[in-house]
């Protein structure tokens, strides 16, 4: 089996300002990150270094964006992988990929002259799901390798590695992952409230010709229960409706139709294949 290189990306400068709502999650994350950068004090006080942060919550709420912003905030190299990339038919390949990912983080950070590296693993539950009753699964080795790598992170090494993982299914995670010294900071990333939705809508309305008559507050109220990803879709669909009508600007009716469309789309997804 081939040991494909994992896709790794350097974060494009991405800041917390570009994330709408999520004020509490942002604040908790920044607090944790501030702690990470104060390495000398931490070593002096003998505090256990922060190794892993778990972001949990429904899909499309900005967990990936938060991880990117965290990398930018700490001036880190950013590498990303998804739990499903580690699942292979052949025993040991997933574990090898985990090892490679950490190695790559260290090499890239050194090359770029950075003292920190953020590794973001989305869908962590795929490799870190509960092991039921001692039953061995083919990818237990992968989880073990991840735990080994985490245990090998030290406060005074350079580059310092911080793992950020995301999941929609926190309750599925194996307790070994959540133990102190592993992913022991948990930050909930919920669906945005109305104020958050307004903020997100405004972020995605930038660079779009929105008519002056649009009442964005009303759109935020109408899109109750939408995630950030759905709000981004609303803006995009509204622009498509405007184009179909040869309207040079996006009007409120385009936004309302887009809300319906995104809502219907979700319904069909749920009632259809899923
Ligand atoms: P998943 O659990 O499905 O991986 P996620 O929580 O990681 O989702 P993101 O990938 O961060 O979600 O968000 C997807 C897209 O939705 C973003 O690229 C962005 O366009 C939009 N989005 C989501 N949340 C926000 C937000 N809080 N502010 C602005 N845009 C957002």
mmCIF file of C-alpha atoms and ligand atoms in Angstrom:
data_model
loop_
_atom_site.group_PDB
_atom_site.id
_atom_site.type_symbol
_atom_site.label_atom_id
_atom_site.label_comp_id
_atom_site.label_asym_id
_atom_site.label_seq_id
_atom_site.Cartn_x
_atom_site.Cartn_y
_atom_site.Cartn_z
ATOM 1 C CA UNK A 1 0.000 0.000 0.000
ATOM 2 C CA UNK A 2 1.190 3.442 -0.813
ATOM 3 C CA UNK A 3 1.928 5.984 1.863
ATOM 4 C CA UNK A 4 0.290 8.880 0.107
ATOM 5 C CA UNK A 5 1.406 12.245 1.291
ATOM 6 C CA UNK A 6 -1.270 13.894 3.337
ATOM 7 C CA UNK A 7 -2.538 17.159 2.000
ATOM 8 C CA UNK A 8 -1.009 19.903 4.060
ATOM 9 C CA UNK A 9 -1.588 23.556 3.671
ATOM 10 C CA UNK A 10 0.025 26.646 4.972
ATOM 11 C CA UNK A 11 -2.619 28.895 6.414
ATOM 12 C CA UNK A 12 -3.484 31.880 4.335
ATOM 13 C CA UNK A 13 -3.564 34.767 6.786
ATOM 14 C CA UNK A 14 -6.914 34.252 8.418
ATOM 15 C CA UNK A 15 -7.953 36.102 11.507
ATOM 16 C CA UNK A 16 -10.626 35.753 14.155
ATOM 17 C CA UNK A 17 -12.319 38.894 12.747
ATOM 18 C CA UNK A 18 -13.315 36.922 9.679
ATOM 19 C CA UNK A 19 -15.359 34.541 11.809
ATOM 20 C CA UNK A 20 -18.877 35.714 12.575
ATOM 21 C CA UNK A 21 -20.511 35.215 15.961
ATOM 22 C CA UNK A 22 -18.929 32.477 18.092
ATOM 23 C CA UNK A 23 -17.777 35.099 20.589
ATOM 24 C CA UNK A 24 -17.521 32.667 23.477
ATOM 25 C CA UNK A 25 -15.671 30.029 21.446
ATOM 26 C CA UNK A 26 -13.253 32.646 20.124
ATOM 27 C CA UNK A 27 -12.601 33.967 23.611
ATOM 28 C CA UNK A 28 -12.004 30.514 25.080
ATOM 29 C CA UNK A 29 -9.714 29.618 22.212
ATOM 30 C CA UNK A 30 -7.694 32.827 22.464
ATOM 31 C CA UNK A 31 -7.289 32.264 26.203
ATOM 32 C CA UNK A 32 -5.927 28.795 25.551
ATOM 33 C CA UNK A 33 -3.616 30.072 22.826
ATOM 34 C CA UNK A 34 -2.288 32.889 25.002
ATOM 35 C CA UNK A 35 -1.390 30.224 27.462
ATOM 36 C CA UNK A 36 0.480 28.362 24.744
ATOM 37 C CA UNK A 37 2.620 31.332 23.777
ATOM 38 C CA UNK A 38 3.681 32.089 27.341
ATOM 39 C CA UNK A 39 6.025 29.108 27.342
ATOM 40 C CA UNK A 40 8.687 30.438 29.685
ATOM 41 C CA UNK A 41 6.264 31.219 32.478
ATOM 42 C CA UNK A 42 4.601 27.886 32.005
ATOM 43 C CA UNK A 43 7.882 26.021 32.282
ATOM 44 C CA UNK A 44 8.840 28.028 35.367
ATOM 45 C CA UNK A 45 5.609 27.225 37.137
ATOM 46 C CA UNK A 46 5.795 23.606 36.081
ATOM 47 C CA UNK A 47 2.409 23.745 34.368
ATOM 48 C CA UNK A 48 1.556 20.843 32.084
ATOM 49 C CA UNK A 49 1.830 22.117 28.496
ATOM 50 C CA UNK A 50 -1.294 22.479 26.421
ATOM 51 C CA UNK A 51 -1.249 19.810 23.743
ATOM 52 C CA UNK A 52 -4.711 19.437 22.374
ATOM 53 C CA UNK A 53 -7.870 21.454 21.959
ATOM 54 C CA UNK A 54 -11.127 19.818 20.941
ATOM 55 C CA UNK A 55 -13.691 21.861 19.036
ATOM 56 C CA UNK A 56 -17.101 20.246 19.055
ATOM 57 C CA UNK A 57 -20.462 21.168 17.664
ATOM 58 C CA UNK A 58 -22.762 20.854 14.667
ATOM 59 C CA UNK A 59 -21.378 20.878 11.098
ATOM 60 C CA UNK A 60 -20.607 24.125 9.348
ATOM 61 C CA UNK A 61 -20.283 26.309 12.426
ATOM 62 C CA UNK A 62 -16.727 27.472 11.823
ATOM 63 C CA UNK A 63 -14.529 24.904 13.561
ATOM 64 C CA UNK A 64 -12.121 24.756 10.637
ATOM 65 C CA UNK A 65 -12.049 28.542 10.478
ATOM 66 C CA UNK A 66 -11.238 28.708 14.197
ATOM 67 C CA UNK A 67 -8.330 26.289 13.748
ATOM 68 C CA UNK A 68 -6.945 28.371 10.885
ATOM 69 C CA UNK A 69 -7.293 31.560 12.876
ATOM 70 C CA UNK A 70 -5.557 29.856 15.815
ATOM 71 C CA UNK A 71 -2.586 29.061 13.587
ATOM 72 C CA UNK A 72 -2.442 32.629 12.379
ATOM 73 C CA UNK A 73 -2.791 34.054 15.885
ATOM 74 C CA UNK A 74 0.124 31.968 17.197
ATOM 75 C CA UNK A 75 2.246 32.552 14.090
ATOM 76 C CA UNK A 76 2.287 28.814 13.423
ATOM 77 C CA UNK A 77 2.666 26.566 10.474
ATOM 78 C CA UNK A 78 -0.738 24.992 9.736
ATOM 79 C CA UNK A 79 -1.297 21.419 8.652
ATOM 80 C CA UNK A 80 -4.634 19.812 8.177
ATOM 81 C CA UNK A 81 -5.947 16.276 7.833
ATOM 82 C CA UNK A 82 -9.270 14.546 8.181
ATOM 83 C CA UNK A 83 -9.844 11.478 10.359
ATOM 84 C CA UNK A 84 -11.126 9.543 7.359
ATOM 85 C CA UNK A 85 -7.772 9.904 5.579
ATOM 86 C CA UNK A 86 -6.219 7.633 8.181
ATOM 87 C CA UNK A 87 -8.571 4.755 7.642
ATOM 88 C CA UNK A 88 -7.051 2.179 5.350
ATOM 89 C CA UNK A 89 -7.617 -1.454 4.637
ATOM 90 C CA UNK A 90 -4.045 -2.259 5.491
ATOM 91 C CA UNK A 91 -3.013 -2.370 9.113
ATOM 92 C CA UNK A 92 -0.314 0.122 9.966
ATOM 93 C CA UNK A 93 -0.801 2.537 7.085
ATOM 94 C CA UNK A 94 -2.942 4.907 9.128
ATOM 95 C CA UNK A 95 -0.418 4.863 11.966
ATOM 96 C CA UNK A 96 2.341 5.632 9.457
ATOM 97 C CA UNK A 97 0.365 8.588 8.204
ATOM 98 C CA UNK A 98 -0.015 9.957 11.708
ATOM 99 C CA UNK A 99 3.731 9.668 12.228
ATOM 100 C CA UNK A 100 4.388 11.383 8.898
ATOM 101 C CA UNK A 101 2.018 14.205 9.747
ATOM 102 C CA UNK A 102 3.893 15.068 12.940
ATOM 103 C CA UNK A 103 7.237 14.719 11.209
ATOM 104 C CA UNK A 104 6.059 17.004 8.443
ATOM 105 C CA UNK A 105 4.857 19.595 10.956
ATOM 106 C CA UNK A 106 8.285 19.690 12.579
ATOM 107 C CA UNK A 107 10.169 19.848 9.285
ATOM 108 C CA UNK A 108 7.951 22.536 7.818
ATOM 109 C CA UNK A 109 8.053 24.700 10.931
ATOM 110 C CA UNK A 110 11.842 24.465 11.071
ATOM 111 C CA UNK A 111 12.140 25.302 7.403
ATOM 112 C CA UNK A 112 9.881 28.326 7.802
ATOM 113 C CA UNK A 113 11.683 29.387 10.969
ATOM 114 C CA UNK A 114 8.499 29.176 13.035
ATOM 115 C CA UNK A 115 8.486 28.068 16.635
ATOM 116 C CA UNK A 116 4.936 26.683 16.574
ATOM 117 C CA UNK A 117 2.957 24.285 14.434
ATOM 118 C CA UNK A 118 -0.787 23.725 14.518
ATOM 119 C CA UNK A 119 -2.080 20.382 13.293
ATOM 120 C CA UNK A 120 -5.818 20.359 12.653
ATOM 121 C CA UNK A 121 -7.607 17.012 12.452
ATOM 122 C CA UNK A 122 -11.222 17.201 11.344
ATOM 123 C CA UNK A 123 -13.629 14.280 11.997
ATOM 124 C CA UNK A 124 -11.463 13.015 14.839
ATOM 125 C CA UNK A 125 -14.209 10.541 15.811
ATOM 126 C CA UNK A 126 -13.299 8.432 12.788
ATOM 127 C CA UNK A 127 -9.982 7.439 14.368
ATOM 128 C CA UNK A 128 -10.767 8.281 17.983
ATOM 129 C CA UNK A 129 -14.142 6.590 18.403
ATOM 130 C CA UNK A 130 -14.859 4.552 21.518
ATOM 131 C CA UNK A 131 -13.287 1.095 21.517
ATOM 132 C CA UNK A 132 -15.987 -1.256 22.620
ATOM 133 C CA UNK A 133 -15.140 -3.990 25.082
ATOM 134 C CA UNK A 134 -11.523 -4.653 24.137
ATOM 135 C CA UNK A 135 -12.525 -5.410 20.594
ATOM 136 C CA UNK A 136 -9.649 -4.621 18.262
ATOM 137 C CA UNK A 137 -10.363 -2.595 15.196
ATOM 138 C CA UNK A 138 -8.049 -2.341 12.294
ATOM 139 C CA UNK A 139 -7.406 1.304 13.001
ATOM 140 C CA UNK A 140 -6.690 1.078 16.721
ATOM 141 C CA UNK A 141 -3.044 1.315 15.759
ATOM 142 C CA UNK A 142 -3.799 4.693 14.262
ATOM 143 C CA UNK A 143 -5.319 5.982 17.472
ATOM 144 C CA UNK A 144 -2.447 4.535 19.486
ATOM 145 C CA UNK A 145 0.023 6.309 17.243
ATOM 146 C CA UNK A 146 -1.817 9.593 17.725
ATOM 147 C CA UNK A 147 -1.735 9.135 21.503
ATOM 148 C CA UNK A 148 1.970 8.319 21.351
ATOM 149 C CA UNK A 149 2.663 11.440 19.316
ATOM 150 C CA UNK A 150 0.675 13.563 21.761
ATOM 151 C CA UNK A 151 2.489 12.101 24.730
ATOM 152 C CA UNK A 152 5.733 12.990 22.975
ATOM 153 C CA UNK A 153 4.952 16.711 22.813
ATOM 154 C CA UNK A 154 7.071 18.638 25.292
ATOM 155 C CA UNK A 155 6.826 22.194 26.542
ATOM 156 C CA UNK A 156 10.378 23.150 25.688
ATOM 157 C CA UNK A 157 10.789 21.550 22.300
ATOM 158 C CA UNK A 158 10.971 23.594 19.155
ATOM 159 C CA UNK A 159 8.785 23.685 17.196
ATOM 160 C CA UNK A 160 5.997 23.363 19.719
ATOM 161 C CA UNK A 161 3.116 21.360 18.312
ATOM 162 C CA UNK A 162 -0.508 22.058 19.132
ATOM 163 C CA UNK A 163 -3.212 19.691 18.009
ATOM 164 C CA UNK A 164 -6.667 20.970 17.308
ATOM 165 C CA UNK A 165 -9.330 18.388 16.573
ATOM 166 C CA UNK A 166 -12.934 18.837 15.522
ATOM 167 C CA UNK A 167 -15.941 16.603 15.863
ATOM 168 C CA UNK A 168 -19.706 16.683 15.519
ATOM 169 C CA UNK A 169 -19.944 13.658 17.821
ATOM 170 C CA UNK A 170 -18.072 14.386 21.021
ATOM 171 C CA UNK A 171 -19.952 11.661 22.891
ATOM 172 C CA UNK A 172 -18.430 9.072 20.559
ATOM 173 C CA UNK A 173 -14.825 9.831 21.457
ATOM 174 C CA UNK A 174 -12.694 7.352 23.340
ATOM 175 C CA UNK A 175 -11.833 8.543 26.828
ATOM 176 C CA UNK A 176 -8.139 7.907 26.134
ATOM 177 C CA UNK A 177 -8.214 10.936 23.842
ATOM 178 C CA UNK A 178 -9.845 13.184 26.407
ATOM 179 C CA UNK A 179 -7.518 12.401 29.284
ATOM 180 C CA UNK A 180 -5.437 15.196 30.874
ATOM 181 C CA UNK A 181 -2.426 15.969 28.735
ATOM 182 C CA UNK A 182 -4.295 15.067 25.572
ATOM 183 C CA UNK A 183 -7.398 16.834 24.267
ATOM 184 C CA UNK A 184 -8.196 18.322 27.635
ATOM 185 C CA UNK A 185 -9.590 21.675 26.507
ATOM 186 C CA UNK A 186 -13.035 21.348 25.010
ATOM 187 C CA UNK A 187 -14.615 24.270 23.255
ATOM 188 C CA UNK A 188 -18.217 24.106 22.113
ATOM 189 C CA UNK A 189 -18.994 25.703 18.765
ATOM 190 C CA UNK A 190 -22.748 26.061 18.546
ATOM 191 C CA UNK A 191 -25.170 27.264 15.922
ATOM 192 C CA UNK A 192 -25.106 31.063 15.854
ATOM 193 C CA UNK A 193 -27.790 33.145 17.568
ATOM 194 C CA UNK A 194 -29.452 36.010 15.727
ATOM 195 C CA UNK A 195 -26.630 38.442 16.425
ATOM 196 C CA UNK A 196 -24.109 35.850 15.276
ATOM 197 C CA UNK A 197 -26.114 35.169 12.111
ATOM 198 C CA UNK A 198 -26.202 38.864 11.308
ATOM 199 C CA UNK A 199 -22.453 39.077 11.760
ATOM 200 C CA UNK A 200 -21.885 36.044 9.510
ATOM 201 C CA UNK A 201 -24.291 37.359 6.857
ATOM 202 C CA UNK A 202 -22.458 40.675 6.837
ATOM 203 C CA UNK A 203 -19.102 38.953 6.473
ATOM 204 C CA UNK A 204 -20.348 37.062 3.413
ATOM 205 C CA UNK A 205 -22.123 40.135 2.034
ATOM 206 C CA UNK A 206 -18.824 41.925 1.674
ATOM 207 C CA UNK A 207 -17.816 42.172 -1.982
ATOM 208 C CA UNK A 208 -21.442 41.598 -3.009
ATOM 209 C CA UNK A 209 -23.739 44.314 -4.382
ATOM 210 C CA UNK A 210 -26.425 44.287 -1.694
ATOM 211 C CA UNK A 211 -29.310 46.684 -2.290
ATOM 212 C CA UNK A 212 -29.582 49.495 0.265
ATOM 213 C CA UNK A 213 -33.164 48.479 0.917
ATOM 214 C CA UNK A 214 -32.220 45.074 2.338
ATOM 215 C CA UNK A 215 -32.983 44.684 6.014
ATOM 216 C CA UNK A 216 -30.239 42.283 7.037
ATOM 217 C CA UNK A 217 -31.643 42.046 10.568
ATOM 218 C CA UNK A 218 -34.794 40.545 9.142
ATOM 219 C CA UNK A 219 -32.785 38.060 7.081
ATOM 220 C CA UNK A 220 -30.894 37.096 10.239
ATOM 221 C CA UNK A 221 -34.222 36.534 12.004
ATOM 222 C CA UNK A 222 -35.631 34.515 9.097
ATOM 223 C CA UNK A 223 -32.620 32.220 8.993
ATOM 224 C CA UNK A 224 -33.201 30.843 12.486
ATOM 225 C CA UNK A 225 -31.291 27.615 13.072
ATOM 226 C CA UNK A 226 -28.902 28.091 10.140
ATOM 227 C CA UNK A 227 -25.211 27.319 10.479
ATOM 228 C CA UNK A 228 -22.466 29.597 9.198
ATOM 229 C CA UNK A 229 -22.001 27.343 6.195
ATOM 230 C CA UNK A 230 -25.726 27.606 5.381
ATOM 231 C CA UNK A 231 -25.622 31.384 5.728
ATOM 232 C CA UNK A 232 -22.715 31.494 3.321
ATOM 233 C CA UNK A 233 -24.883 29.452 0.923
ATOM 234 C CA UNK A 234 -27.784 31.859 1.370
ATOM 235 C CA UNK A 235 -25.609 34.762 0.247
ATOM 236 C CA UNK A 236 -24.341 32.810 -2.719
ATOM 237 C CA UNK A 237 -27.781 31.562 -3.799
ATOM 238 C CA UNK A 238 -29.205 35.069 -3.454
ATOM 239 C CA UNK A 239 -26.551 36.356 -5.826
ATOM 240 C CA UNK A 240 -27.507 33.613 -8.307
ATOM 241 C CA UNK A 241 -31.201 34.609 -8.109
ATOM 242 C CA UNK A 242 -30.209 38.227 -8.706
ATOM 243 C CA UNK A 243 -28.203 37.224 -11.746
ATOM 244 C CA UNK A 244 -31.087 35.181 -13.180
ATOM 245 C CA UNK A 245 -33.301 38.242 -12.947
ATOM 246 C CA UNK A 246 -30.615 40.454 -14.455
ATOM 247 C CA UNK A 247 -30.731 42.496 -11.318
ATOM 248 C CA UNK A 248 -27.526 44.383 -10.689
ATOM 249 C CA UNK A 249 -28.074 44.237 -6.957
ATOM 250 C CA UNK A 250 -29.165 41.590 -4.481
ATOM 251 C CA UNK A 251 -32.643 42.427 -3.182
ATOM 252 C CA UNK A 252 -34.393 41.203 -0.065
ATOM 253 C CA UNK A 253 -36.627 38.853 -2.091
ATOM 254 C CA UNK A 254 -33.515 37.128 -3.485
ATOM 255 C CA UNK A 255 -32.318 36.550 0.038
ATOM 256 C CA UNK A 256 -35.712 35.219 1.148
ATOM 257 C CA UNK A 257 -35.840 32.823 -1.804
ATOM 258 C CA UNK A 258 -32.297 31.724 -1.008
ATOM 259 C CA UNK A 259 -33.282 31.002 2.599
ATOM 260 C CA UNK A 260 -36.117 28.787 1.359
ATOM 261 C CA UNK A 261 -33.839 27.046 -1.061
ATOM 262 C CA UNK A 262 -31.172 26.296 1.544
ATOM 263 C CA UNK A 263 -33.841 25.128 3.976
ATOM 264 C CA UNK A 264 -35.433 22.845 1.341
ATOM 265 C CA UNK A 265 -32.040 21.516 0.356
ATOM 266 C CA UNK A 266 -31.398 20.468 3.922
ATOM 267 C CA UNK A 267 -34.779 18.754 4.128
ATOM 268 C CA UNK A 268 -34.212 16.770 0.947
ATOM 269 C CA UNK A 269 -30.801 15.728 2.234
ATOM 270 C CA UNK A 270 -32.263 14.447 5.438
ATOM 271 C CA UNK A 271 -35.247 12.707 3.932
ATOM 272 C CA UNK A 272 -33.397 11.458 0.909
ATOM 273 C CA UNK A 273 -30.147 9.559 1.051
ATOM 274 C CA UNK A 274 -29.265 10.154 4.691
HETATM 275 P P1 LIG B 1 -17.602 20.587 9.721
HETATM 276 O O1 LIG B 1 -17.933 20.139 11.100
HETATM 277 O O2 LIG B 1 -18.650 20.210 8.716
HETATM 278 O O3 LIG B 1 -16.208 20.269 9.285
HETATM 279 P P2 LIG B 1 -16.890 23.299 10.404
HETATM 280 O O4 LIG B 1 -17.511 23.651 11.695
HETATM 281 O O5 LIG B 1 -15.437 22.988 10.386
HETATM 282 O O6 LIG B 1 -17.746 22.172 9.717
HETATM 283 P P3 LIG B 1 -16.183 25.345 8.564
HETATM 284 O O7 LIG B 1 -15.496 24.448 7.596
HETATM 285 O O8 LIG B 1 -15.321 26.146 9.448
HETATM 286 O O9 LIG B 1 -17.195 24.509 9.430
HETATM 287 O O10 LIG B 1 -17.210 26.288 7.789
HETATM 288 C C1 LIG B 1 -17.579 26.039 6.448
HETATM 289 C C2 LIG B 1 -17.811 27.350 5.735
HETATM 290 O O11 LIG B 1 -18.974 27.989 6.283
HETATM 291 C C3 LIG B 1 -16.702 28.356 5.922
HETATM 292 O O12 LIG B 1 -15.733 28.235 4.924
HETATM 293 C C4 LIG B 1 -17.444 29.686 5.844
HETATM 294 O O13 LIG B 1 -17.651 30.070 4.529
HETATM 295 C C5 LIG B 1 -18.776 29.370 6.462
HETATM 296 N N1 LIG B 1 -18.828 29.647 7.909
HETATM 297 C C6 LIG B 1 -19.093 28.747 8.885
HETATM 298 N N2 LIG B 1 -19.100 29.335 10.095
HETATM 299 C C7 LIG B 1 -18.823 30.631 9.890
HETATM 300 C C8 LIG B 1 -18.668 31.745 10.757
HETATM 301 N N3 LIG B 1 -18.826 31.619 12.072
HETATM 302 N N4 LIG B 1 -18.361 32.941 10.207
HETATM 303 C C9 LIG B 1 -18.222 33.056 8.871
HETATM 304 N N5 LIG B 1 -18.342 32.047 8.014
HETATM 305 C C10 LIG B 1 -18.643 30.844 8.485
#
